[in-house]
Structures are given as structure tokens and as C-alpha cells.
Short mmCIF file of C-alpha atoms (C1' of nucleotides) in Angstrom, two decimals:
data_model
loop_
_atom_site.label_atom_id
_atom_site.label_comp_id
_atom_site.label_asym_id
_atom_site.label_seq_id
_atom_site.Cartn_x
_atom_site.Cartn_y
_atom_site.Cartn_z
CA UNK A 79 -14.72 5.08 -62.05
CA UNK A 80 -15.50 6.48 -58.63
CA UNK A 81 -14.16 4.41 -55.77
CA UNK A 82 -16.62 3.86 -52.96
CA UNK A 83 -15.93 1.77 -49.92
CA UNK A 84 -18.11 -1.30 -49.95
CA UNK A 85 -19.93 -2.07 -46.70
CA UNK A 86 -17.64 -4.99 -46.10
CA UNK A 87 -14.63 -2.74 -46.46
CA UNK A 88 -16.06 -0.18 -44.09
CA UNK A 89 -16.69 -3.00 -41.67
CA UNK A 90 -13.14 -4.24 -42.06
CA UNK A 91 -11.67 -0.81 -41.36
CA UNK A 92 -13.95 -0.34 -38.42
CA UNK A 93 -12.94 -3.61 -36.86
CA UNK A 94 -9.28 -2.95 -37.58
CA UNK A 95 -9.62 0.25 -35.61
CA UNK A 96 -11.46 -1.59 -32.90
CA UNK A 97 -8.79 -4.22 -32.77
CA UNK A 98 -6.13 -1.55 -32.48
CA UNK A 99 -7.88 0.11 -29.55
CA UNK A 100 -8.36 -3.23 -27.83
CA UNK A 101 -4.78 -4.28 -28.16
CA UNK A 102 -3.54 -0.85 -27.21
CA UNK A 103 -5.62 -1.16 -24.04
CA UNK A 104 -3.95 -4.48 -23.32
CA UNK A 105 -0.53 -2.95 -23.79
CA UNK A 106 -1.37 -0.07 -21.49
CA UNK A 107 -2.71 -2.47 -18.87
CA UNK A 108 0.49 -4.48 -19.04
CA UNK A 109 3.24 -1.92 -19.34
CA UNK A 110 1.55 1.36 -18.55
CA UNK A 111 1.30 4.46 -20.68
CA UNK A 112 5.01 5.02 -20.67
CA UNK A 113 5.71 1.67 -22.23
CA UNK A 114 2.99 2.02 -24.81
CA UNK A 115 4.99 3.48 -27.66
CA UNK A 116 3.41 3.67 -31.08
CA UNK A 117 5.70 0.86 -32.19
CA UNK A 118 4.78 -1.36 -29.25
CA UNK A 119 1.08 -0.79 -29.76
CA UNK A 120 1.31 -1.34 -33.48
CA UNK A 121 3.26 -4.54 -32.94
CA UNK A 122 0.65 -5.78 -30.50
CA UNK A 123 -2.06 -5.09 -33.02
CA UNK A 124 -0.04 -6.72 -35.78
CA UNK A 125 0.21 -3.67 -37.97
CA UNK A 126 2.97 -1.27 -38.96
CA UNK A 127 3.67 1.83 -36.91
CA UNK A 128 2.62 4.04 -39.78
CA UNK A 129 -0.74 2.32 -40.03
CA UNK A 130 -1.74 3.61 -36.63
CA UNK A 131 -2.07 6.96 -38.35
CA UNK A 132 -4.69 5.57 -40.70
CA UNK A 133 -6.99 5.39 -37.70
CA UNK A 134 -5.82 8.14 -35.40
CA UNK A 135 -4.40 11.56 -36.06
CA UNK A 136 -1.83 11.20 -33.32
CA UNK A 137 -0.66 8.98 -30.56
CA UNK A 138 -2.41 11.22 -28.09
CA UNK A 139 -5.72 10.72 -29.89
CA UNK A 140 -5.32 6.96 -29.63
CA UNK A 141 -4.40 7.20 -25.97
CA UNK A 142 -7.45 9.31 -25.27
CA UNK A 143 -9.66 6.82 -27.07
CA UNK A 144 -8.20 3.96 -25.04
CA UNK A 145 -8.80 5.87 -21.85
CA UNK A 146 -12.32 6.96 -22.75
CA UNK A 147 -13.35 3.52 -23.79
CA UNK A 148 -12.14 1.82 -20.63
CA UNK A 149 -13.12 4.51 -18.17
CA UNK A 150 -16.43 5.21 -19.84
CA UNK A 151 -17.39 1.64 -19.29
CA UNK A 152 -16.61 1.87 -15.60
CA UNK A 153 -18.58 5.05 -15.24
CA UNK A 154 -21.56 3.39 -16.86
CA UNK A 155 -21.38 0.41 -14.55
CA UNK A 156 -21.08 2.64 -11.52
CA UNK A 157 -23.94 4.79 -12.67
CA UNK A 158 -26.26 1.87 -13.13
CA UNK A 159 -25.45 0.51 -9.69
CA UNK A 160 -25.82 3.89 -8.01
CA UNK A 161 -29.17 4.39 -9.72
CA UNK A 162 -30.26 0.84 -8.97
CA UNK A 163 -32.60 -0.32 -6.26
CA UNK A 164 -32.40 0.18 -2.52
CA UNK A 165 -31.88 3.14 -0.25
CA UNK A 166 -29.26 5.69 -1.21
CA UNK A 167 -26.99 4.27 1.47
CA UNK A 168 -27.36 0.74 0.17
CA UNK A 169 -26.71 1.92 -3.35
CA UNK A 170 -23.64 3.84 -2.27
CA UNK A 171 -22.24 0.74 -0.61
CA UNK A 172 -23.03 -1.35 -3.66
CA UNK A 173 -21.43 1.19 -5.94
CA UNK A 174 -18.21 1.29 -3.98
CA UNK A 175 -18.10 -2.46 -3.74
CA UNK A 176 -18.70 -3.06 -7.42
CA UNK A 177 -16.31 -0.37 -8.52
CA UNK A 178 -13.57 -1.65 -6.26
CA UNK A 179 -14.10 -5.28 -7.14
CA UNK A 180 -13.82 -4.53 -10.82
CA UNK A 181 -10.66 -2.55 -10.26
CA UNK A 182 -9.09 -5.30 -8.19
CA UNK A 183 -9.94 -7.79 -10.89
CA UNK A 184 -7.84 -5.95 -13.43
CA UNK A 185 -5.26 -4.11 -11.41
CA UNK A 186 -2.99 -3.21 -14.27
CA UNK A 187 -5.69 -1.41 -16.17
CA UNK A 188 -7.11 0.15 -13.03
CA UNK A 189 -3.74 1.57 -12.15
CA UNK A 190 -3.26 2.95 -15.64
CA UNK A 191 -6.69 4.56 -15.63
CA UNK A 192 -6.64 5.90 -12.11
CA UNK A 193 -3.13 6.88 -11.31
CA UNK A 194 -0.30 6.00 -13.66
CA UNK A 195 1.68 8.83 -15.18
CA UNK A 196 0.17 9.56 -18.54
CA UNK A 197 0.52 12.11 -21.25
CA UNK A 198 -1.17 15.45 -20.94
CA UNK A 199 -4.17 14.63 -23.09
CA UNK A 200 -4.99 11.61 -20.97
CA UNK A 201 -4.43 13.64 -17.84
CA UNK A 202 -7.01 16.13 -19.01
CA UNK A 203 -9.44 13.37 -19.80
CA UNK A 204 -8.92 11.95 -16.36
CA UNK A 205 -10.11 15.18 -14.83
CA UNK A 206 -13.25 15.00 -16.92
CA UNK A 207 -14.04 11.51 -15.75
CA UNK A 208 -13.18 12.25 -12.18
CA UNK A 209 -15.77 14.94 -12.34
CA UNK A 210 -18.28 12.42 -13.60
CA UNK A 211 -17.51 10.01 -10.78
CA UNK A 212 -17.87 12.85 -8.37
CA UNK A 213 -21.18 13.89 -9.81
CA UNK A 214 -22.52 10.36 -9.51
CA UNK A 215 -21.50 10.02 -5.89
CA UNK A 216 -22.71 13.51 -5.11
CA UNK A 217 -26.16 12.70 -6.40
CA UNK A 218 -26.56 9.62 -4.20
CA UNK A 219 -25.31 11.56 -1.21
CA UNK A 220 -27.79 14.29 -1.94
CA UNK A 221 -30.60 11.75 -2.00
CA UNK A 222 -29.34 10.24 1.22
CA UNK A 223 -29.40 13.64 2.88
CA UNK A 224 -32.88 14.36 1.52
CA UNK A 225 -34.14 11.14 3.06
CA UNK A 226 -32.45 11.87 6.34
CA UNK A 227 -30.17 8.86 6.01
CA UNK A 228 -27.08 10.99 5.83
CA UNK A 229 -26.15 14.01 7.92
CA UNK A 230 -25.93 17.45 6.33
CA UNK A 231 -22.68 17.89 4.47
CA UNK A 232 -21.18 19.34 1.33
CA UNK A 233 -21.93 16.49 -1.03
CA UNK A 234 -19.38 17.63 -3.57
CA UNK A 235 -16.58 17.48 -1.04
CA UNK A 236 -17.59 14.07 0.22
CA UNK A 237 -17.94 12.82 -3.34
CA UNK A 238 -14.49 14.07 -4.24
CA UNK A 239 -13.12 12.50 -1.11
CA UNK A 240 -14.71 9.19 -1.97
CA UNK A 241 -13.24 9.29 -5.45
CA UNK A 242 -9.80 9.98 -4.08
CA UNK A 243 -10.07 7.56 -1.21
CA UNK A 244 -11.18 4.66 -3.36
CA UNK A 245 -8.48 5.33 -5.91
CA UNK A 246 -5.77 5.54 -3.30
CA UNK A 247 -6.82 2.41 -1.49
CA UNK A 248 -7.01 0.46 -4.72
CA UNK A 249 -3.76 1.72 -6.10
CA UNK A 250 -1.60 1.77 -3.00
CA UNK A 251 0.30 -1.44 -2.51
CA UNK A 252 -1.40 -1.84 0.83
CA UNK A 253 0.33 -3.23 3.90
CA UNK A 254 0.88 -6.93 3.90
CA UNK A 255 1.37 -8.65 0.58
CA UNK A 256 -2.00 -9.71 -0.78
CA UNK A 257 -3.94 -8.56 2.24
CA UNK A 258 -6.87 -10.53 0.91
CA UNK A 259 -8.93 -8.54 -1.53
CA UNK A 260 -12.08 -9.60 0.27
CA UNK A 261 -10.97 -7.78 3.40
CA UNK A 262 -9.92 -4.70 1.52
CA UNK A 263 -13.28 -4.64 -0.19
CA UNK A 264 -15.21 -4.89 3.05
CA UNK A 265 -13.07 -2.30 4.80
CA UNK A 266 -13.27 0.06 1.87
CA UNK A 267 -17.03 -0.16 1.74
CA UNK A 268 -17.34 0.40 5.47
CA UNK A 269 -14.99 3.35 5.22
CA UNK A 270 -17.06 4.88 2.43
CA UNK A 271 -20.23 4.65 4.47
CA UNK A 272 -18.58 6.24 7.48
CA UNK A 273 -17.18 8.89 5.19
CA UNK A 274 -20.65 9.83 4.05
CA UNK A 275 -21.88 9.66 7.62
CA UNK A 276 -24.22 6.69 7.26
CA UNK A 277 -25.43 5.15 10.50
CA UNK A 278 -23.42 1.99 11.21
CA UNK A 279 -24.77 -1.08 9.41
CA UNK A 280 -27.52 0.67 7.53
CA UNK A 281 -26.24 -0.99 4.39
CA UNK A 282 -27.48 -4.10 2.72
CA UNK A 283 -26.23 -7.25 4.44
CA UNK B 192 50.53 22.71 -4.27
CA UNK B 193 47.49 20.79 -3.08
CA UNK B 194 44.22 22.52 -3.75
CA UNK B 195 41.79 22.47 -0.86
CA UNK B 196 38.44 24.19 -0.89
CA UNK B 197 38.42 27.02 1.56
CA UNK B 198 35.44 27.18 3.93
CA UNK B 199 34.16 30.18 2.06
CA UNK B 200 34.30 28.27 -1.20
CA UNK B 201 32.50 25.29 0.28
CA UNK B 202 29.90 27.69 1.55
CA UNK B 203 29.56 29.28 -1.86
CA UNK B 204 29.05 25.93 -3.58
CA UNK B 205 26.61 24.82 -0.95
CA UNK B 206 24.49 27.91 -1.27
CA UNK B 207 24.66 27.74 -5.06
CA UNK B 208 23.22 24.26 -4.80
CA UNK B 209 20.64 25.47 -2.34
CA UNK B 210 19.69 28.32 -4.60
CA UNK B 211 19.32 25.93 -7.50
CA UNK B 212 16.97 23.67 -5.54
CA UNK B 213 14.93 26.63 -4.38
CA UNK B 214 14.50 28.09 -7.82
CA UNK B 215 13.81 24.71 -9.32
CA UNK B 216 11.03 24.31 -6.76
CA UNK B 217 9.60 27.63 -7.86
CA UNK B 218 9.67 26.59 -11.47
CA UNK B 219 7.96 23.31 -10.68
CA UNK B 220 5.31 25.11 -8.65
CA UNK B 221 4.66 27.46 -11.54
CA UNK B 222 4.81 25.29 -14.63
CA UNK B 223 4.77 21.76 -13.30
CA UNK B 224 7.32 19.02 -13.78
CA UNK B 225 6.72 18.86 -17.49
CA UNK B 226 7.72 22.46 -17.97
CA UNK B 227 10.74 22.23 -15.72
CA UNK B 228 13.38 21.46 -18.31
CA UNK B 229 17.02 21.63 -17.33
CA UNK B 230 17.33 24.81 -19.34
CA UNK B 231 14.33 26.43 -17.71
CA UNK B 232 15.53 25.54 -14.24
CA UNK B 233 19.07 26.70 -14.95
CA UNK B 234 17.76 29.96 -16.35
CA UNK B 235 15.65 30.51 -13.28
CA UNK B 236 18.68 29.93 -11.09
CA UNK B 237 20.80 32.20 -13.27
CA UNK B 238 23.32 29.56 -14.25
CA UNK B 239 24.13 27.65 -17.42
CA UNK B 240 22.43 24.38 -18.18
CA UNK B 241 25.68 22.51 -17.89
CA UNK B 242 26.27 23.86 -14.43
CA UNK B 243 23.31 21.97 -13.10
CA UNK B 244 25.49 18.91 -13.44
CA UNK B 245 28.03 20.35 -11.04
CA UNK B 246 25.48 19.81 -8.34
CA UNK B 247 23.39 16.89 -9.48
CA UNK B 248 24.25 13.78 -11.42
CA UNK B 249 21.10 13.98 -13.47
CA UNK B 250 17.91 15.87 -13.92
CA UNK B 251 16.08 13.09 -12.12
CA UNK B 252 18.33 13.51 -9.09
CA UNK B 253 17.51 17.20 -8.95
CA UNK B 254 13.82 16.50 -9.35
CA UNK B 255 13.93 13.98 -6.53
CA UNK B 256 15.72 16.49 -4.31
CA UNK B 257 13.11 19.13 -5.05
CA UNK B 258 10.36 16.71 -4.25
CA UNK B 259 11.98 15.38 -1.08
CA UNK B 260 12.72 18.81 0.23
CA UNK B 261 9.20 20.12 -0.25
CA UNK B 262 7.31 17.00 0.70
CA UNK B 263 9.60 16.16 3.60
CA UNK B 264 8.77 19.47 5.13
CA UNK B 265 5.05 18.78 4.87
CA UNK B 266 5.45 15.37 6.41
CA UNK B 267 7.33 16.88 9.32
CA UNK B 268 4.66 19.48 9.91
CA UNK B 269 1.93 16.88 9.75
CA UNK B 270 3.81 14.59 12.06
CA UNK B 271 4.29 17.24 14.70
CA UNK B 272 0.62 18.17 14.61
CA UNK B 273 -0.53 14.55 14.73
CA UNK B 274 1.76 13.92 17.68
CA UNK B 275 0.76 17.14 19.38
CA UNK B 276 -1.62 17.60 22.25
CA UNK B 277 -5.23 16.57 22.56
CA UNK B 278 -7.18 13.40 21.96
CA UNK B 279 -6.35 11.37 18.87
CA UNK B 280 -9.54 12.62 17.27
CA UNK B 281 -8.65 16.23 17.93
CA UNK B 282 -5.18 15.67 16.59
CA UNK B 283 -6.52 14.02 13.48
CA UNK B 284 -8.75 16.98 12.83
CA UNK B 285 -5.90 19.38 13.42
CA UNK B 286 -3.63 17.42 11.13
CA UNK B 287 -6.09 17.42 8.26
CA UNK B 288 -6.81 21.09 8.75
CA UNK B 289 -3.19 22.15 8.86
CA UNK B 290 -2.17 19.96 5.97
CA UNK B 291 -5.02 21.21 3.83
CA UNK B 292 -4.52 24.82 4.73
CA UNK B 293 -0.89 24.68 3.77
CA UNK B 294 -1.73 23.02 0.49
CA UNK B 295 -4.36 25.60 -0.35
CA UNK B 296 -1.90 28.34 0.40
CA UNK B 297 0.44 27.16 -2.32
CA UNK B 298 -1.74 25.35 -4.74
CA UNK B 299 0.77 25.12 -7.55
CA UNK B 300 3.33 23.36 -5.46
CA UNK B 301 0.72 21.19 -3.79
CA UNK B 302 -0.54 20.04 -7.14
CA UNK B 303 2.96 19.26 -8.34
CA UNK B 304 3.75 17.28 -5.21
CA UNK B 305 0.47 15.45 -4.91
CA UNK B 306 -0.79 14.77 -8.35
CA UNK B 307 0.92 16.29 -11.34
CA UNK B 308 2.45 13.97 -13.90
CA UNK B 309 6.09 13.59 -13.02
CA UNK B 310 9.02 11.55 -14.13
CA UNK B 311 9.44 8.02 -12.90
CA UNK B 312 11.93 8.80 -10.15
CA UNK B 313 9.61 11.36 -8.63
CA UNK B 314 6.71 8.96 -8.98
CA UNK B 315 8.60 6.40 -6.98
CA UNK B 316 9.43 8.95 -4.33
CA UNK B 317 5.80 9.89 -4.16
CA UNK B 318 4.91 6.35 -3.20
CA UNK B 319 7.46 6.47 -0.41
CA UNK B 320 6.01 9.64 1.00
CA UNK B 321 2.45 8.48 0.57
CA UNK B 322 3.38 5.55 2.71
CA UNK B 323 4.72 7.90 5.33
CA UNK B 324 1.53 9.97 5.34
CA UNK B 325 -0.42 6.77 5.63
CA UNK B 326 1.67 5.55 8.53
CA UNK B 327 1.17 8.82 10.38
CA UNK B 328 -2.58 8.74 9.97
CA UNK B 329 -2.70 5.05 10.77
CA UNK B 330 -0.96 5.62 14.07
CA UNK B 331 -3.41 8.27 15.21
CA UNK B 332 -6.31 6.08 14.17
CA UNK B 333 -4.83 3.21 16.11
CA UNK B 334 -4.59 5.37 19.20
CA UNK B 335 -8.15 6.52 18.68
CA UNK B 336 -9.34 2.94 18.51
CA UNK B 337 -7.33 2.00 21.59
CA UNK B 338 -9.00 4.79 23.51
CA UNK B 339 -12.42 3.78 22.27
CA UNK B 340 -12.86 7.08 20.44
CA UNK B 341 -12.96 5.40 17.06
CA UNK B 342 -14.78 2.23 16.05
CA UNK B 343 -12.84 -0.89 15.09
CA UNK B 344 -11.50 -0.65 11.55
CA UNK B 345 -8.53 -1.43 9.42
CA UNK B 346 -6.46 1.63 10.19
CA UNK B 347 -4.28 1.19 7.14
CA UNK B 348 -7.25 1.30 4.81
CA UNK B 349 -8.71 4.34 6.49
CA UNK B 350 -5.34 6.04 6.46
CA UNK B 351 -4.88 5.36 2.76
CA UNK B 352 -8.38 6.62 2.14
CA UNK B 353 -7.67 9.81 4.04
CA UNK B 354 -4.51 10.38 2.06
CA UNK B 355 -6.36 9.92 -1.21
CA UNK B 356 -9.41 11.86 -0.13
CA UNK B 357 -7.47 14.87 1.03
CA UNK B 358 -5.38 14.90 -2.10
CA UNK B 359 -8.36 14.66 -4.37
CA UNK B 360 -10.33 17.36 -2.60
CA UNK B 361 -7.37 19.70 -2.65
CA UNK B 362 -6.42 19.07 -6.22
CA UNK B 363 -9.81 18.85 -7.86
CA UNK B 364 -11.01 22.17 -9.17
CA UNK B 365 -14.03 21.86 -6.95
CA UNK B 366 -17.50 22.90 -7.97
CA UNK B 367 -18.14 26.60 -7.97
CA UNK B 368 -15.18 28.85 -8.70
CA UNK B 369 -13.43 29.70 -5.47
CA UNK B 370 -15.89 27.89 -3.26
CA UNK B 371 -14.30 29.67 -0.33
CA UNK B 372 -11.31 27.84 1.02
CA UNK B 373 -12.65 28.24 4.52
CA UNK B 374 -15.68 26.13 3.67
CA UNK B 375 -13.63 23.51 1.91
CA UNK B 376 -11.37 23.29 4.93
CA UNK B 377 -14.25 22.83 7.35
CA UNK B 378 -16.00 20.29 5.17
CA UNK B 379 -12.82 18.38 4.56
CA UNK B 380 -12.06 18.15 8.25
CA UNK B 381 -15.58 17.03 9.04
CA UNK B 382 -15.39 14.44 6.29
CA UNK B 383 -12.12 13.10 7.65
CA UNK B 384 -13.59 12.64 11.10
CA UNK B 385 -16.61 10.84 9.72
CA UNK B 386 -14.31 8.74 7.60
CA UNK B 387 -12.45 7.56 10.68
CA UNK B 388 -15.76 7.06 12.47
CA UNK B 389 -15.38 9.74 15.12
CA UNK B 390 -18.53 10.63 17.03
CA UNK B 391 -19.94 13.89 15.64
CA UNK B 392 -18.35 16.99 17.12
CA UNK B 393 -15.83 15.20 19.27
CA UNK B 394 -13.17 17.43 17.76
CA UNK B 395 -11.71 20.60 19.13
CA UNK B 396 -14.03 23.57 18.56
"C1'" DG C 256 -7.93 -7.27 -66.47
"C1'" DA C 257 -6.66 -2.65 -66.09
"C1'" DA C 258 -6.95 1.92 -64.22
"C1'" DA C 259 -7.94 4.58 -60.19
"C1'" DG C 260 -8.41 5.17 -55.44
"C1'" DA C 261 -7.25 3.68 -50.75
"C1'" DA C 262 -4.95 1.42 -47.20
"C1'" DG C 263 -0.56 -0.54 -45.40
"C1'" DT C 264 4.39 -0.38 -44.79
"C1'" DG C 265 8.66 0.83 -42.41
"C1'" DA C 266 12.69 3.24 -42.96
"C1'" DA C 267 13.93 8.00 -42.86
"C1'" DC C 268 12.95 12.27 -40.70
"C1'" DC C 269 12.66 15.53 -37.18
"C1'" DA C 270 11.85 17.78 -32.72
"C1'" DT C 271 12.87 17.64 -28.12
"C1'" DC C 272 15.77 17.59 -24.40
"C1'" DA C 273 19.05 15.55 -21.23
"C1'" DT C 274 23.80 15.13 -21.15
"C1'" DT C 275 28.68 15.91 -22.43
"C1'" DC C 276 32.94 18.29 -23.27
"C1'" DA C 277 36.36 21.49 -24.96
"C1'" DT C 278 37.20 25.95 -23.47
"C1'" DA C 279 37.27 29.92 -20.45
"C1'" DG C 280 37.23 31.73 -16.00
"C1'" DT C 281 38.28 31.34 -10.69
"C1'" DT C 282 40.34 30.04 -6.62
"C1'" DT C 283 44.18 28.11 -4.00
"C1'" DC C 284 48.71 28.00 -2.57
"C1'" DC C 285 53.70 28.56 -2.99
"C1'" DG D 285 52.90 36.11 -10.34
"C1'" DG D 286 51.96 31.67 -11.86
"C1'" DA D 287 51.13 26.67 -11.85
"C1'" DA D 288 47.63 23.50 -10.35
"C1'" DA D 289 43.06 22.25 -9.27
"C1'" DC D 290 38.65 23.22 -9.76
"C1'" DT D 291 34.11 25.42 -11.39
"C1'" DA D 292 31.22 27.56 -15.08
"C1'" DT D 293 29.83 27.81 -19.74
"C1'" DG D 294 26.89 26.79 -23.74
"C1'" DA D 295 27.21 24.87 -28.12
"C1'" DA D 296 27.55 20.24 -29.87
"C1'" DT D 297 26.11 15.50 -29.14
"C1'" DG D 298 23.06 11.66 -28.75
"C1'" DA D 299 19.05 9.08 -27.55
"C1'" DT D 300 14.33 8.66 -27.75
"C1'" DG D 301 10.17 8.15 -30.06
"C1'" DG D 302 6.41 10.44 -32.64
"C1'" DT D 303 5.43 11.47 -37.35
"C1'" DT D 304 5.96 11.56 -42.39
"C1'" DC D 305 6.17 9.85 -47.05
"C1'" DA D 306 7.58 7.40 -51.21
"C1'" DC D 307 6.37 3.10 -52.32
"C1'" DT D 308 3.86 -1.38 -52.28
"C1'" DT D 309 -0.30 -3.96 -51.88
"C1'" DC D 310 -5.12 -4.47 -51.91
"C1'" DT D 311 -10.15 -2.94 -53.55
"C1'" DT D 312 -13.29 -1.08 -56.41
"C1'" DT D 313 -15.29 -0.21 -60.75
"C1'" DC D 314 -15.89 -0.62 -65.62
#
DNA sequence: GAAAGAAGTGAACCATCATTCATAGTTTCC
DNA sequence: GGAAACTATGAATGATGGTTCACTTCTTTC
């Protein structure tokens, strides 16, 4: 008499939700938050608009999930690089490089996550993640200072600056059309090291 | 028979428009773009909602005017400082300091202009002004390089980074509550100089 | 296979605001 | 003073897009 979801059914629902989040992310990457209406997202996922509400209480909740998923992944990657091997300065350079490369490889999504106008809930979430980025950078800078590789400074300020600087450089339609991503990457990394006060060319080759 | 606006009438209309822009700016500074509905703005200016359309073709046009007015002023101030007296490095430091101080003095407005979610027209305008900030910084950096005060670098990238870094530091609710604006200002300026690669303490005292 | 419980559907609903417009009020000019 | 030209008003209008819900379709259980 009692109806209980069979494991297969639970699995199916779970992957339907997953699929929705994935496709919603695609839509956001392509047309930005503003273009990602419930209808558009539902269409992309191949379900009815109403069905979105089987998985999420509101559009905002879905948007937040999309943001968390994508950004969380980037934070994890950055964290593992920043806590990897090498001197703090080398790790900082690697972190910036990896972060920027990934962003340049999927510009649409990067723009949506970093800068595009978004609804309030996503905006709030952005602040949370910015703080996490900042904390990660701040820690490496602290280590660099402790080891005498970086000059004394307010690590929080530098970390915030790095976060902002990287975002701006990646998002701004810089100078000449397609100014060669390789160049941008190199310049950005060099800038980040200067910003933290690293001695010139103390980074990994 | 013909009706011609008398000078006094023209004056009255002009200052009504002015008053509207001013009050709209206040509203935006207080509650952000999202809270600045036509009704709210009209109320603040003491006129009816419909009257807004005597002065502006659309809400977006008013928003753009508010943004241009406020941001244009900041750009002018920055420009005059960056083109002032002293070495390029000193001027860069002064520019960052002045810009940041002004932003900290009216945080609400600064946030609205720099970072707050805004409608598309304002977003587009923001890009335009960001480019102007970038150009201003880039010029000083170029001069610094020419005079051998700054190391070789892609000035556009550094300039974009500075723009982003300053914005982020100013907008982020940094670390400890009220971390003393004076400190933030000093650290931010120091960071900017490092970022451009200036030799330590080559700035004005 | 049939009843019960869920999930899926999509058209209708509704809230929010920007915008309009019929009306009222002002200013100009003879 | 009064006609003409214009400005101000604010309630009504309309567009957008998230959310609901009566109904259909699918799953489970016996």
C-alpha cells in the first residue's frame, strides 16, 4: 500500500536534477543570467517549466545551485594548486596562471560567474566565494611573508586586490582583439607577483 | 499667439531636471539600482511618476544620466591628479589615494557605481568608464616605463588590474569591521605601486 | 491489473513595475 | 481675460516572467 521510491527511481530523480543543473549552467554560460528564464532553462533541459519546481523551490535556488557548483569547482582547483608544491611565490604564480587559463577557456561561464549582472541571491553567493578566494590568496601571501619571500604587507588587502585584478583582466575586453591569451596569461601572472611584492623572476620557469 | 518658453521657464525646467538627477543619485546611493524604481525616484524628487518622463525618455536614460554624472566626475578628478605634478610613480600613488579616499567617503554611491547589479544600459556605460579609467592608468604607467621608473610590462594589463584591484578592495567588506580606512588607504596605495613594479618607497612621502 | 502515491505538464495566474494618457493645472502672449 | 501651448498628475495599461495548480502520466505495491 505504502509507496516508497525504489533506488532506481531515486537515482532517476537525482540525475534529472543533475541534468537540469548542467543544462542550466550551459544556458547561463551562453546567454547570461538575464537570458536564463525558467522557460529557457526548462527547454534546454527538455522538461516543462513547472517541472523545475519539482527540484528547486524557486528560480533563485536553482541559480544559486548553478553558481555554487561552478564556482565551487574553481575554488577547489585553486586551493589545490595554492597548497601544492613549491615556494609560496611559485604556488601563487601557478595559482594565478591556472585560474586564469581555466577562465579563458570558458569565457562565457567565467563572465557569468565573475561579473555578469545576476539576481540578488547569486550576488550574495558571489560575495561568499570572493571571500574564499581572498582567504586562499591571503594564506599563501602570509606564508610568503613568513619565509621572507614577500615584503611585509596587509595580506588581506593584497589578496582582495588580486581577486579583483584577475577578474577585471579576464573580463575586460582587453585592448586589441584577441590579444593572444598566452600573452595575457604571462602578463597577468607577472603582475600578480609584482602585486604581492615578489622579487622579479623568483617564480618557477 | 506663438508660445515660447521664457528664460525663467527654461531655467525652471532645467533645474527641475537637475533636481531629479540629484535626488535619483541619492536614492541609488542609499538603496542601490534595484531599489530605485521610477516611483521611488519620483517621490524623492517630489514629483509624480509620470513627470519623470517629461525629462527622460525612459528609466534607463535617467539611470545612465545618473551614472554618467557621478562617474564622470570621478574620472575627471582622477585624470587631473594623474596628470598633475611629480614623477609618474608619485602621480600614480596620488591617483589611487585620491580615488580611494573619495570612494570610502561615500561608500553607498561608490558601490552602486563600481559593482552593484544594475540594468543593462548602466552595465554598458560601466564598461565605457572602466575603459577610461584603464586608459588613464595605462598612460601614467607608460610614462613611468619611459622614464625607467617602472619595469617593462603590458601597461594595459596592469591598468586593468589596478582598476579591478581598487574596486574590489573598496567594495569588499574587508576583514575586521572598520579596519580603519586610513590603513586600507595606505595598504592599497602601496599595493598599487608594487603592482606597477615601482621601486619601494619611490612615492611621495 | 487496479488503487494509491508521485512526478510531469503547461496554460492560467499574479506581482511587479515601467510606461502611457486623459485630465487638470500653468505659462505665454495678444 | 482668454485662447493656445505646454507641463504635471496619477490611475490605468501592458509587458514580462516567476509561480501555481488542476490534470495527465508514470511507478509502486498488493
